[in-house]
Short mmCIF file of C-alpha atoms in Angstrom, two decimals:
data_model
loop_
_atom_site.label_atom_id
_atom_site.label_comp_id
_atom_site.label_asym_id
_atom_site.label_seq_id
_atom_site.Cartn_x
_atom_site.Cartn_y
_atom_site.Cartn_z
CA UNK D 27 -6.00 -37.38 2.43
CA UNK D 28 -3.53 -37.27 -0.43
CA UNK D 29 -2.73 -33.97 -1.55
CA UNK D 30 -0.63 -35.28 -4.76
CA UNK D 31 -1.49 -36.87 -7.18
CA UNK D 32 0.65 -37.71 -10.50
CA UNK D 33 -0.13 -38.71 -14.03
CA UNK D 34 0.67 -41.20 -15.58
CA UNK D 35 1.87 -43.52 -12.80
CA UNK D 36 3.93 -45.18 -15.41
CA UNK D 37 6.28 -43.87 -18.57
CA UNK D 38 8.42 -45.76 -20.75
CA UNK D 39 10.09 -43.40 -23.29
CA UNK D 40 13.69 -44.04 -25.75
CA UNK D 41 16.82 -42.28 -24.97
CA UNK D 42 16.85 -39.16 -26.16
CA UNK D 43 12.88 -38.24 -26.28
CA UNK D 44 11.54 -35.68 -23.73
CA UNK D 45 9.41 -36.69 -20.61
CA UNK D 46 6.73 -35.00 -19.46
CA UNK D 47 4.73 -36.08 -16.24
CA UNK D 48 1.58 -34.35 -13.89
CA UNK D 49 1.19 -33.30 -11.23
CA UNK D 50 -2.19 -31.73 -9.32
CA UNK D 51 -3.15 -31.13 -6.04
CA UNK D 52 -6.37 -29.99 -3.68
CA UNK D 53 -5.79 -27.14 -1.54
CA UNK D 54 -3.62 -23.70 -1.30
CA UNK D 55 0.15 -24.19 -0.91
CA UNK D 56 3.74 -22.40 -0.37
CA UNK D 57 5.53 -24.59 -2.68
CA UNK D 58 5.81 -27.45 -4.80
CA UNK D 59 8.70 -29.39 -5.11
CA UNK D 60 9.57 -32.92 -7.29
CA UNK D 61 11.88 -35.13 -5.85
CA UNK D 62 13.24 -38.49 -7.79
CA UNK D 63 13.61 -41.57 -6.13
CA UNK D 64 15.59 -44.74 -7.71
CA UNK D 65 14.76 -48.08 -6.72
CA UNK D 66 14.24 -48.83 -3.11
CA UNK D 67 16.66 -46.15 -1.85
CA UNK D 68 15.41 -42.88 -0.33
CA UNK D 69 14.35 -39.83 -2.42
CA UNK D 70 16.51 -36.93 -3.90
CA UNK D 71 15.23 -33.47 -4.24
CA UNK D 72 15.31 -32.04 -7.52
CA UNK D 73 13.58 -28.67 -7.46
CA UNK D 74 11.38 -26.20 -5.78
CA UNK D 75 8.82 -24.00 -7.33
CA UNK D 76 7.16 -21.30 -5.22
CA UNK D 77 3.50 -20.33 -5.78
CA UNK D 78 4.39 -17.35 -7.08
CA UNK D 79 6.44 -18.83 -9.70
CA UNK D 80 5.22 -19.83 -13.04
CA UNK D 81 8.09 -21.86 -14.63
CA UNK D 82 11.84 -22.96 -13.28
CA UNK D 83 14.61 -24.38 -14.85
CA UNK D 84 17.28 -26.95 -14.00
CA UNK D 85 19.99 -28.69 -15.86
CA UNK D 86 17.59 -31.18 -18.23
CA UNK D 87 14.58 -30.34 -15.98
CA UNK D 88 11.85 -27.76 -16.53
CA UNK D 89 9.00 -27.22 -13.89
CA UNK D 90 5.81 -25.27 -14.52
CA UNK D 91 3.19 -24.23 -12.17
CA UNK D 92 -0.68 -23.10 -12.43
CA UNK D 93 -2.13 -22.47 -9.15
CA UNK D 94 -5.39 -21.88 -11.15
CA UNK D 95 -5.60 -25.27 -12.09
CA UNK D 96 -3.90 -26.33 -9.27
CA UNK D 97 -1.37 -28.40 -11.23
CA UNK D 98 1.88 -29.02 -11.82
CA UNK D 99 4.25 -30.53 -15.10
CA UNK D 100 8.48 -31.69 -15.16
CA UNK D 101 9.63 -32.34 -17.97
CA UNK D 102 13.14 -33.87 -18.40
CA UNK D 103 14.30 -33.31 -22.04
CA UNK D 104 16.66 -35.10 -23.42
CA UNK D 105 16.30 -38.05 -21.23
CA UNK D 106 18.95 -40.90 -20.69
CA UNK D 107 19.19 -44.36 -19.06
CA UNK D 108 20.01 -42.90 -15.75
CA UNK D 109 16.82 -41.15 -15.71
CA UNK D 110 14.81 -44.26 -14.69
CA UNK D 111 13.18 -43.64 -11.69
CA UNK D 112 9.95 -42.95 -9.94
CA UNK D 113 9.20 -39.35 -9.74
CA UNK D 114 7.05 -37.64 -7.01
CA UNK D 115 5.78 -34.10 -6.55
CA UNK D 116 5.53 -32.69 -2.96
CA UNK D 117 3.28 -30.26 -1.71
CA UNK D 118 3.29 -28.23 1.42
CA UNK D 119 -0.07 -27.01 2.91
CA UNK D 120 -0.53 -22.95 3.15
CA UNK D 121 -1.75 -23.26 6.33
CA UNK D 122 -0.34 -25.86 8.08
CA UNK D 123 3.40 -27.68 8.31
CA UNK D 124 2.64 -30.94 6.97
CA UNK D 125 4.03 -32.12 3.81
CA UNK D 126 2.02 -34.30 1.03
CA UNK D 127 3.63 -36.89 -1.09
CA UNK D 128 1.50 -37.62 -4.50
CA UNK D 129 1.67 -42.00 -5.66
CA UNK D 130 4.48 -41.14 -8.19
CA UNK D 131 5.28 -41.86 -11.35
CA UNK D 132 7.86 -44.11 -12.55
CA UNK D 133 9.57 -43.34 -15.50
CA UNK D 134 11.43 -46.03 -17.86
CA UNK D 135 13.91 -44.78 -20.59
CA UNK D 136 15.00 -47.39 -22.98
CA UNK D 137 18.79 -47.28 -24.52
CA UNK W 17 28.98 -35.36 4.26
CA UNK W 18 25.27 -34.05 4.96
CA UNK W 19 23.34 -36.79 5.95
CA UNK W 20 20.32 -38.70 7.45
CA UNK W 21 20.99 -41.87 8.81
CA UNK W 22 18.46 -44.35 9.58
CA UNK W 23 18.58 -47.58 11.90
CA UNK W 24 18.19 -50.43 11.48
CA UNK W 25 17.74 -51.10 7.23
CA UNK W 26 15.90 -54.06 7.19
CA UNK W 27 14.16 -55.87 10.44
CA UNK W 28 11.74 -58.26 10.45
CA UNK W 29 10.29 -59.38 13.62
CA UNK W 30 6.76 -60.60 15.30
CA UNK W 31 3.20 -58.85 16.26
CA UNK W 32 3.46 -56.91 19.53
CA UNK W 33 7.29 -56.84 19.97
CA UNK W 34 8.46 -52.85 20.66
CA UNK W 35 11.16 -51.62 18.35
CA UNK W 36 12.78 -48.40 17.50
CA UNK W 37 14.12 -47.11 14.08
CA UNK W 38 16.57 -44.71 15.06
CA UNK W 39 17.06 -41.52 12.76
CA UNK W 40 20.07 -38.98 12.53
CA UNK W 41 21.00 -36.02 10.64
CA UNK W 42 24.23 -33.78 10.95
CA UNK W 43 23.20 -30.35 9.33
CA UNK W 44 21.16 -29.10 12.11
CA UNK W 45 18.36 -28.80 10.61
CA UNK W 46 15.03 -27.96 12.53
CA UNK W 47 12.08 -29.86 10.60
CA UNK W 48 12.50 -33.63 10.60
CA UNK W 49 9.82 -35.66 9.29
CA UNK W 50 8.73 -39.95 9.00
CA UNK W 51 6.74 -41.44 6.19
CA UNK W 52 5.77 -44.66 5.14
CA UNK W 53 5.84 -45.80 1.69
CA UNK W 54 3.42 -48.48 0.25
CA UNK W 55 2.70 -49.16 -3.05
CA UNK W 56 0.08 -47.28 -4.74
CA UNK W 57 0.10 -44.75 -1.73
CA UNK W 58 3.12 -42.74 -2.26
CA UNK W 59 4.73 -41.30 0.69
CA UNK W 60 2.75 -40.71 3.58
CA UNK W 61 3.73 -38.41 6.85
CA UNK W 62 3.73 -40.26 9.98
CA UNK W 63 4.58 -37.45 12.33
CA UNK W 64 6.80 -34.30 12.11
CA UNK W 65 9.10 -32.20 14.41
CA UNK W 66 9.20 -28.22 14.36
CA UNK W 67 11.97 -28.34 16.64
CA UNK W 68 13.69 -29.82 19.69
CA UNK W 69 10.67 -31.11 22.12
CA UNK W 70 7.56 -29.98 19.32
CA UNK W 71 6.20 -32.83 17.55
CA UNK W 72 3.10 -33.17 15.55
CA UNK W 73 0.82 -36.01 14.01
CA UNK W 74 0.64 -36.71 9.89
CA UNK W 75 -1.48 -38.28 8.15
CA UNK W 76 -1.35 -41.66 9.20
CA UNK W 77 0.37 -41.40 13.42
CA UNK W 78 -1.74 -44.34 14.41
CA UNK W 79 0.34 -47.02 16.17
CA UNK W 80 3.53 -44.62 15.81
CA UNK W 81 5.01 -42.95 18.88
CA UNK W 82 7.92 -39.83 18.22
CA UNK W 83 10.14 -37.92 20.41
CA UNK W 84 12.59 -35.09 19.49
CA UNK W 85 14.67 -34.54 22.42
CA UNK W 86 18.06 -33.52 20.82
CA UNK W 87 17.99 -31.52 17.49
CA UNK W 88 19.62 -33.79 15.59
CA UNK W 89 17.56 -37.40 16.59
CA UNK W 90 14.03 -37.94 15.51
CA UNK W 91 13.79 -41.84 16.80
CA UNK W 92 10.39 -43.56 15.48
CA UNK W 93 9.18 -45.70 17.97
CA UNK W 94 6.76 -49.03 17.39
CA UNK W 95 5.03 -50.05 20.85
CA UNK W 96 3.12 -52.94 20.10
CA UNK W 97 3.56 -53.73 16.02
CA UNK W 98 0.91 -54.92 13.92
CA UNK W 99 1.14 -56.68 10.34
CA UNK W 100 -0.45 -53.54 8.87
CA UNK W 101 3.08 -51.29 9.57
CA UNK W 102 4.80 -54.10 6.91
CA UNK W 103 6.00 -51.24 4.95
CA UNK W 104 9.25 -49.17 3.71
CA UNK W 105 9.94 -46.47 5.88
CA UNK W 106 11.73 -42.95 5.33
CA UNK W 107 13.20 -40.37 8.02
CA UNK W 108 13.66 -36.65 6.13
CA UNK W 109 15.02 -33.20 7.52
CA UNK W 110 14.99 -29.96 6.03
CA UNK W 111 16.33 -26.30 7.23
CA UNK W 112 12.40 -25.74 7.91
CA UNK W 113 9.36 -27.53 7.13
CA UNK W 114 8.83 -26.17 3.56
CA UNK W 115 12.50 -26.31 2.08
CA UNK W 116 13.38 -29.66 0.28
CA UNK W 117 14.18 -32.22 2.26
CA UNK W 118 16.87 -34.72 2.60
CA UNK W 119 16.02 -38.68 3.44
CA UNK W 120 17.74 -41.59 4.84
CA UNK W 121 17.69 -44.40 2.64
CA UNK W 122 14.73 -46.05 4.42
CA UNK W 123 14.09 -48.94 6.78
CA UNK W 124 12.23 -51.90 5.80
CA UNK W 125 10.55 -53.50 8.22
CA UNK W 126 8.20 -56.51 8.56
CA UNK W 127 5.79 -57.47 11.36
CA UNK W 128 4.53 -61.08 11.13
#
């Protein structure tokens, strides 16, 4: 079953604007991280956000969490070319040591 | 350099043939983990690895074989392929199984 799931699974955005993408998920967790992954090559982590943690900055990128809603945002402000990429959140399951992927999305910034 | 190295980067090769994807790290980490990726599924777990000689099904372990018998080599082993493991596959560690995780840059393989 897929823990993760992201929204939208696809963002095109200019240079300079802000991105914003979703993330929600089904059960209780530890933490919630987003990693970045570029084309074909293996994924980066970005940042971690513990349940007990509303909102975390780093660099460009801004995470917020509401375990109420189960749900998670990044945004990347100020984006540039280099941001292109698909993005994924992670989750990890309070009970249990597996770790959940969501589909992604992928994000497209236009010079 | 930290790292996770994965073996072989591409294959392809035929139904029923066993291979092995070999998978290293070099920062000792405990928790080492496999996915698949395939598109419009995302990453999904294949099998993880507390530690040396504890390994666990994911999601999706069916046709996959593991064994962790040296901290830092997490080998991913394919007894009889089938077409439906076509896919891009990632080996991952991390310090324990909730910290972030660091990934080889995947192995592509293809089963005709």
């Amino acid at each position: 079953s897929q823990q993760g799931e992201e929204d939208p699974q696809a963002l095109s955005i200019q240079e300079g604007e802000n991105a914003t993408m979703n993330c929600s998920y089904k059960t209780s967790i530890n933490n919630l991280q987003w990693y970045r992954q570029n084309s074909g090559r293996g994924l980066v982590h970005l940042i971690l956000i513990r349940s007990n943690e509303r909102e975390k900055h780093s660099g460009r990128l801004r995470v917020t969490l509401d375990t109420s809603k189960k749900s998670s945002s990044l945004l990347i402000t100020a984006s540039r070319a280099a941001d292109t990429a698909s993005y994924f959140c992670a989750t990890d399951v309070y009970t249990g040591n597996q770790f959940y992927f969501g589909t992604g999305t992928s994000l497209t910034v236009i010079p | 350099e930290a790292q996770v190295t994965q073996n072989p980067r591409y294959l392809i090769t035929v139904t029923g043939k066993k291979l092995t994807v070999t998978c290293s790290q070099n920062m000792n980490h405990e928790y080492m983990s496999w996915y698949r990726q395939d598109p419009g599924l995302g990453l999904r777990q294949i099998y993880y690895s507390m530690n040396v000689e504890v390994t666990d099904k994911g999601d999706v372990p069916e046709g996959y074989k593991v064994s962790r018998k040296e901290k830092r080599n997490f080998p991913l082993i394919l007894e009889s392929p089938s077409p439906n493991q076509t896919s891009l596959y990632f080996c991952a560690s991390s310090t324990t199984w909730n910290q972030p995780q660091h990934f080889g840059d995947g192995t592509r393989l293809s089963i005709l």
